[in-house]
Amino acid sequence: MKCTVRTAELRLAEPLRISRSTTTARHAVTLSVEHHGLHGHGEVVTSVYYGLDTASLHRWLHRSSRELARFPDPETALATLPEDTTGVPPAITAAVESALLDLAGKRAGKPVHRLLGASAPPTAATARTIGITTPARAAALATRLADQGFTVLKVKAGSPDPEDDIARVRAVRAAAPGARLLLDPNGGWSASAAPRLLGRFAELGVEAVEQPVAPGDPEGLARLAARSPLPVIADEDAVSFEDARRLAGRVHGINVKLAKCGGPGAALRIAALIAGSGTDLMLGCLTASSLGIAPAVHLVDRARWTDLDGHLLLAHDPWTGIGGDDGTVRASARPGLGVRPSQELAAAGARP
């Protein structure tokens, strides 16, 4: 198999502010694997939080390309992917597995969700993120999103003054009274303030809160969840399978992102681990193109909460095929991941 690596800039339509940073753009690095004229694609994006810059992503993907060249076909490579990839960034493993699944699906004439055990194309209402901004701006965005068909809104929190977060959520609730509300402080609350804040947001009708306190103390997060008036979802404290094992049955949800757990296979292992434990699955993402989001869309039938809007935050998405503009993401019935390059990307030589 022959591999190529390509980099593109993904600019956000507007800056996204969360409790620890503001994002305006990322680099997306695409791994393309070719076999007998068919191409499979996977994507990994840069992340300051996970320590992934463009240069390191290129180094890892070129190393992976050399290893993939030893295999006669993608099916053989998929069958030999190890469950334990210690030492390799999970985002790299996820991109490699996604490219192989895309190629294997095209060779078999089947969409990826069928390769992973689902018969019908999964669909789900996805949350749409509203960053830390003024209440007036948040309300205007909530109104527009509700008019477009979004029924789940995720509001970022963790402002220095919690009253700012309260005002923002109150404004969103008033602007979109029928929407389900999720809240994500990205670990921005103190352990002492979190119980009181959870109570106040429960009164505003928030459905669940992701990672309310700083990561690094999963036992503390579990204790907080045990007395919380609304569901607590672990995110930054639930990266690996072992993290999920530690928290299964002790938090209400785990946010599984393919880029942090290691790909679709790892996500399915976590889903099987927590099934029946009282901990539900959330599927999340980083800001990425439709290519980067697509593998998780093929898994949404396993999730209670879906937060796959990374491609919807972009000024221009270089790939297409999973929808979401109307509030619903849809796995394609086309072979492989079901995504296609945009006209501009296709003109630059990208193969579907």
Coordinates of C-alpha atoms in Angstrom, one line a residue:
M1 CA 0.0 0.0 0.0
K2 CA 1.2 3.5 -0.8
C3 CA 0.6 6.4 1.6
T4 CA 0.6 10.2 1.1
V5 CA 0.4 12.9 3.8
R6 CA -1.2 16.3 3.1
T7 CA -1.7 19.4 5.4
A8 CA -4.4 22.0 5.2
E9 CA -5.5 24.9 7.4
L10 CA -8.9 24.8 9.0
R11 CA -10.0 28.3 9.9
L12 CA -13.0 28.7 12.2
A13 CA -15.9 30.9 11.0
E14 CA -15.4 32.8 14.3
P15 CA -13.1 32.4 17.3
L16 CA -14.2 29.8 19.8
R17 CA -13.4 30.7 23.4
I18 CA -13.4 28.1 26.1
S19 CA -12.2 28.4 29.7
R20 CA -8.6 27.7 29.0
S21 CA -8.0 29.1 25.4
T22 CA -9.4 30.7 22.3
T23 CA -9.2 28.8 19.0
T24 CA -9.2 30.5 15.6
A25 CA -7.7 27.8 13.4
R26 CA -6.1 24.4 13.4
H27 CA -4.0 22.4 10.9
A28 CA -5.5 19.2 9.6
V29 CA -3.1 16.5 8.4
T30 CA -4.6 13.9 6.1
L31 CA -3.2 10.4 5.6
S32 CA -4.3 8.8 2.3
V33 CA -3.7 5.1 1.7
E34 CA -3.9 3.8 -1.8
H35 CA -4.4 0.2 -2.9
H36 CA -5.1 -0.9 -6.5
G37 CA -6.5 2.5 -7.5
L38 CA -8.8 3.0 -4.4
H39 CA -8.0 5.5 -1.7
G40 CA -8.8 5.6 2.0
H41 CA -8.4 8.8 4.1
G42 CA -8.0 9.6 7.7
E43 CA -7.4 13.0 9.4
V44 CA -5.7 14.2 12.5
V45 CA -5.7 17.8 13.7
T46 CA -3.2 19.9 15.7
S47 CA -4.0 20.4 19.4
V48 CA -2.1 22.4 21.9
Y49 CA -3.9 20.7 24.8
Y50 CA -2.8 17.2 23.6
G51 CA 0.7 18.4 22.5
L52 CA 0.2 17.8 18.8
D53 CA 1.8 20.3 16.4
T54 CA 2.0 20.0 12.6
A55 CA 5.6 18.9 12.6
S56 CA 5.1 16.1 15.1
L57 CA 2.0 14.9 13.2
H58 CA 3.9 14.6 10.0
R59 CA 6.7 12.7 11.7
W60 CA 4.2 10.2 13.2
L61 CA 2.2 9.8 10.0
H62 CA 5.3 9.2 7.9
R63 CA 6.4 6.6 10.4
S64 CA 3.0 5.0 10.1
S65 CA 3.2 5.1 6.3
R66 CA 6.4 3.1 6.4
E67 CA 4.8 0.5 8.6
L68 CA 1.6 0.3 6.4
A69 CA 3.7 -0.2 3.3
R70 CA 4.6 -3.7 4.7
F71 CA 1.0 -4.9 4.5
P72 CA -0.5 -6.3 1.3
D73 CA -3.9 -4.8 1.9
P74 CA -5.9 -2.7 4.4
E75 CA -7.8 -5.7 5.8
T76 CA -4.5 -7.3 6.9
A77 CA -3.4 -4.1 8.4
L78 CA -6.7 -3.6 10.3
A79 CA -6.5 -7.2 11.7
T80 CA -3.1 -6.5 13.1
L81 CA -3.8 -3.2 14.8
P82 CA -2.8 -3.6 18.4
E83 CA -5.2 -2.7 21.2
D84 CA -2.3 -1.3 23.2
T85 CA -0.6 1.5 21.3
T86 CA 1.4 2.9 24.2
G87 CA 3.9 5.4 22.9
V88 CA 1.9 6.4 19.8
P89 CA -0.4 9.4 20.1
P90 CA -4.0 8.2 20.1
A91 CA -4.9 10.7 17.5
I92 CA -2.4 9.2 15.1
T93 CA -3.8 5.7 15.7
A94 CA -7.3 7.0 15.1
A95 CA -6.3 8.6 11.8
V96 CA -4.6 5.4 10.6
E97 CA -7.5 3.2 11.5
S98 CA -10.0 5.6 9.9
A99 CA -8.0 5.6 6.6
L100 CA -7.8 1.8 6.6
L101 CA -11.6 1.5 7.4
D102 CA -12.4 3.9 4.6
L103 CA -10.3 1.9 2.1
A104 CA -11.5 -1.5 3.3
G105 CA -15.1 -0.3 3.0
K106 CA -14.6 0.9 -0.5
R107 CA -13.0 -2.4 -1.4
A108 CA -15.9 -4.3 0.1
G109 CA -18.5 -1.9 -1.3
K110 CA -19.8 -1.4 2.2
P111 CA -20.1 1.7 4.5
V112 CA -17.9 1.8 7.6
H113 CA -20.9 1.4 10.0
R114 CA -21.5 -2.0 8.4
L115 CA -17.9 -3.0 8.9
L116 CA -18.4 -2.1 12.6
G117 CA -21.6 -4.1 13.0
A118 CA -24.5 -1.7 12.3
S119 CA -26.9 -2.4 9.5
A120 CA -28.6 0.9 8.9
P121 CA -26.8 4.3 8.5
P122 CA -26.7 5.8 12.0
T123 CA -28.1 9.3 12.5
A124 CA -28.2 11.6 15.5
A125 CA -29.1 15.1 16.7
T126 CA -25.8 16.7 17.3
A127 CA -25.0 19.4 19.9
R128 CA -23.9 22.7 18.5
T129 CA -21.3 24.6 20.6
I130 CA -21.8 28.2 21.8
G131 CA -18.5 29.5 23.1
I132 CA -17.9 31.9 26.0
T133 CA -19.4 35.2 24.8
T134 CA -21.8 37.8 25.8
P135 CA -25.4 36.8 26.7
A136 CA -26.7 38.9 23.8
R137 CA -24.4 37.2 21.3
A138 CA -25.2 33.7 22.8
A139 CA -28.9 34.4 22.5
A140 CA -28.7 35.5 18.9
L141 CA -26.7 32.4 18.0
A142 CA -29.1 30.1 19.9
T143 CA -32.1 31.7 18.0
R144 CA -30.4 31.1 14.7
L145 CA -29.4 27.6 15.5
A146 CA -32.9 26.7 16.7
D147 CA -34.3 28.1 13.5
Q148 CA -31.9 25.9 11.5
G149 CA -33.2 22.8 13.3
F150 CA -30.7 22.3 16.2
T151 CA -32.4 20.7 19.2
V152 CA -29.2 20.3 21.3
L153 CA -27.0 23.3 22.3
K154 CA -23.8 23.0 24.2
V155 CA -22.8 26.1 26.1
K156 CA -19.2 26.7 27.1
A157 CA -18.6 27.8 30.7
G158 CA -15.7 28.5 33.0
S159 CA -15.7 32.3 33.0
P160 CA -13.7 33.9 35.8
D161 CA -17.0 35.1 37.2
P162 CA -19.6 32.3 37.3
E163 CA -22.4 34.8 37.1
D164 CA -21.3 35.4 33.5
D165 CA -21.9 31.7 32.8
I166 CA -25.3 31.9 34.5
A167 CA -26.3 34.9 32.4
R168 CA -25.2 33.2 29.2
V169 CA -27.2 30.0 29.9
R170 CA -30.2 31.9 31.0
A171 CA -30.1 33.9 27.7
V172 CA -29.7 30.7 25.6
R173 CA -32.6 29.1 27.5
A174 CA -34.8 32.1 26.8
A175 CA -33.8 32.2 23.1
A176 CA -34.3 28.5 22.5
P177 CA -36.8 27.2 25.1
G178 CA -37.2 23.9 23.3
A179 CA -33.6 23.0 23.1
R180 CA -31.8 20.5 25.3
L181 CA -28.9 22.2 27.0
L182 CA -25.5 20.8 27.8
L183 CA -22.8 22.7 29.7
D184 CA -19.0 22.4 29.3
P185 CA -16.7 24.3 31.7
N186 CA -13.6 22.4 30.4
G187 CA -12.5 21.9 34.0
G188 CA -12.9 25.6 34.8
W189 CA -14.7 25.3 38.1
S190 CA -13.1 24.9 41.5
A191 CA -13.9 21.8 43.5
S192 CA -15.4 24.0 46.3
A193 CA -17.7 26.0 43.9
A194 CA -18.8 23.1 41.7
P195 CA -21.6 21.6 43.9
R196 CA -23.3 25.0 44.2
L197 CA -22.9 25.8 40.5
L198 CA -24.3 22.4 39.5
G199 CA -27.4 23.1 41.5
R200 CA -27.9 26.5 39.9
F201 CA -27.5 25.1 36.4
A202 CA -29.9 22.3 37.2
E203 CA -32.5 25.0 38.1
L204 CA -32.0 26.5 34.6
G205 CA -32.8 23.2 32.9
V206 CA -29.3 22.1 31.9
E207 CA -29.4 18.4 31.0
A208 CA -25.8 17.5 31.8
V209 CA -22.4 19.0 32.6
E210 CA -19.0 17.9 31.1
Q211 CA -15.8 17.9 33.2
P212 CA -16.9 20.7 35.6
V213 CA -13.6 20.6 37.6
A214 CA -9.9 20.5 36.6
P215 CA -8.7 17.0 35.3
G216 CA -6.2 15.1 37.4
D217 CA -8.5 14.0 40.3
P218 CA -10.9 11.4 38.9
E219 CA -11.8 10.3 42.4
G220 CA -12.9 13.8 43.2
L221 CA -14.9 13.9 40.0
A222 CA -16.6 10.7 40.9
R223 CA -17.5 12.0 44.4
L224 CA -18.9 15.2 42.8
A225 CA -21.0 13.1 40.4
A226 CA -22.4 11.0 43.2
R227 CA -24.1 14.1 44.8
S228 CA -24.8 16.1 41.7
P229 CA -28.4 17.1 40.9
L230 CA -27.7 16.6 37.2
P231 CA -25.5 14.2 35.1
V232 CA -21.8 14.7 35.2
I233 CA -19.8 13.6 32.1
A234 CA -16.1 13.0 32.3
D235 CA -14.0 14.3 29.4
E236 CA -10.5 15.4 30.1
D237 CA -10.4 12.8 33.0
A238 CA -11.5 10.0 30.6
V239 CA -8.9 9.6 27.9
S240 CA -8.0 6.0 27.8
F241 CA -9.7 2.6 28.3
E242 CA -8.2 2.4 31.8
D243 CA -9.6 5.9 32.6
A244 CA -13.0 4.6 31.5
R245 CA -12.6 1.5 33.6
R246 CA -11.8 3.6 36.6
L247 CA -14.9 5.8 36.2
A248 CA -17.4 3.3 34.9
G249 CA -20.5 3.4 37.1
R250 CA -19.2 6.4 39.0
V251 CA -19.9 9.2 36.6
H252 CA -23.0 9.6 34.5
G253 CA -21.3 9.8 31.2
I254 CA -17.9 9.5 29.4
N255 CA -17.1 11.7 26.5
V256 CA -15.3 9.5 24.0
K257 CA -13.3 11.4 21.3
L258 CA -11.6 9.2 18.7
A259 CA -8.6 11.5 18.7
K260 CA -8.0 10.9 22.5
C261 CA -9.0 7.2 22.8
G262 CA -7.3 5.9 19.7
G263 CA -10.0 5.4 17.0
P264 CA -13.3 3.6 16.3
G265 CA -12.0 0.2 17.7
A266 CA -11.0 1.8 21.0
A267 CA -14.3 3.7 21.2
L268 CA -16.2 0.5 20.7
R269 CA -14.2 -1.2 23.5
I270 CA -15.0 1.7 25.8
A271 CA -18.7 1.5 24.8
A272 CA -18.8 -2.2 25.6
L273 CA -17.0 -1.6 28.9
I274 CA -19.5 0.9 30.2
A275 CA -22.6 -0.7 28.9
G276 CA -25.0 -1.5 31.7
S277 CA -22.8 0.3 34.3
G278 CA -24.9 3.3 34.7
T279 CA -22.4 5.4 32.7
D280 CA -23.6 6.5 29.3
L281 CA -21.6 7.2 26.2
M282 CA -21.1 10.6 24.7
L283 CA -19.4 11.0 21.4
G284 CA -17.4 14.2 21.1
C285 CA -14.8 15.7 18.8
L286 CA -12.1 18.3 18.2
T287 CA -12.6 21.0 15.6
A288 CA -12.0 19.1 12.4
S289 CA -13.3 18.6 8.8
S290 CA -16.1 16.3 7.8
L291 CA -13.3 13.7 7.1
G292 CA -12.2 13.9 10.7
I293 CA -15.7 13.8 12.2
A294 CA -17.0 11.0 9.9
P295 CA -15.6 7.9 11.7
A296 CA -17.5 8.9 14.9
V297 CA -20.7 9.5 13.0
H298 CA -20.7 5.9 12.0
L299 CA -20.9 5.1 15.8
V300 CA -23.6 7.5 16.9
D301 CA -26.2 4.7 17.4
R302 CA -24.2 3.7 20.5
A303 CA -24.3 7.1 22.2
R304 CA -26.7 8.9 24.5
W305 CA -25.2 12.3 23.7
T306 CA -23.7 13.3 20.4
D307 CA -21.4 16.3 20.1
L308 CA -20.0 16.1 16.5
D309 CA -20.1 19.7 15.3
G310 CA -16.4 20.3 14.7
H311 CA -16.9 20.6 11.0
L312 CA -19.8 23.0 11.5
L313 CA -17.5 25.6 13.2
L314 CA -15.3 26.0 10.1
A315 CA -15.3 28.9 7.6
H316 CA -14.8 26.3 4.9
D317 CA -15.0 22.5 5.2
P318 CA -12.6 20.8 2.7
W319 CA -14.7 17.6 2.8
T320 CA -18.5 16.9 2.7
G321 CA -20.8 14.0 3.3
I322 CA -22.1 13.8 6.9
G323 CA -24.5 16.8 7.0
G324 CA -25.2 18.5 10.3
D325 CA -26.2 21.9 9.1
D326 CA -29.8 21.2 10.1
G327 CA -28.8 19.8 13.5
T328 CA -28.5 16.1 12.5
V329 CA -25.4 14.2 11.4
R330 CA -25.9 11.2 9.2
A331 CA -23.6 8.4 8.3
S332 CA -23.5 7.8 4.6
A333 CA -24.6 4.6 2.9
R334 CA -21.8 5.0 0.4
P335 CA -18.8 2.7 0.7
G336 CA -16.2 3.6 3.2
L337 CA -16.6 6.7 5.3
G338 CA -18.9 8.2 2.7
V339 CA -17.1 11.6 2.6
R340 CA -16.0 13.4 -0.6
P341 CA -13.4 16.2 -1.1
S342 CA -14.8 19.6 -1.8
Q343 CA -14.4 21.0 -5.3
E344 CA -11.3 23.0 -4.3
L345 CA -9.7 20.0 -2.7
A346 CA -10.6 17.7 -5.6
A347 CA -9.0 20.3 -7.9
A348 CA -5.8 20.1 -5.8
G349 CA -5.6 16.3 -6.5
A350 CA -7.5 14.7 -3.6
R351 CA -9.1 11.4 -4.5
P352 CA -12.5 10.4 -3.2

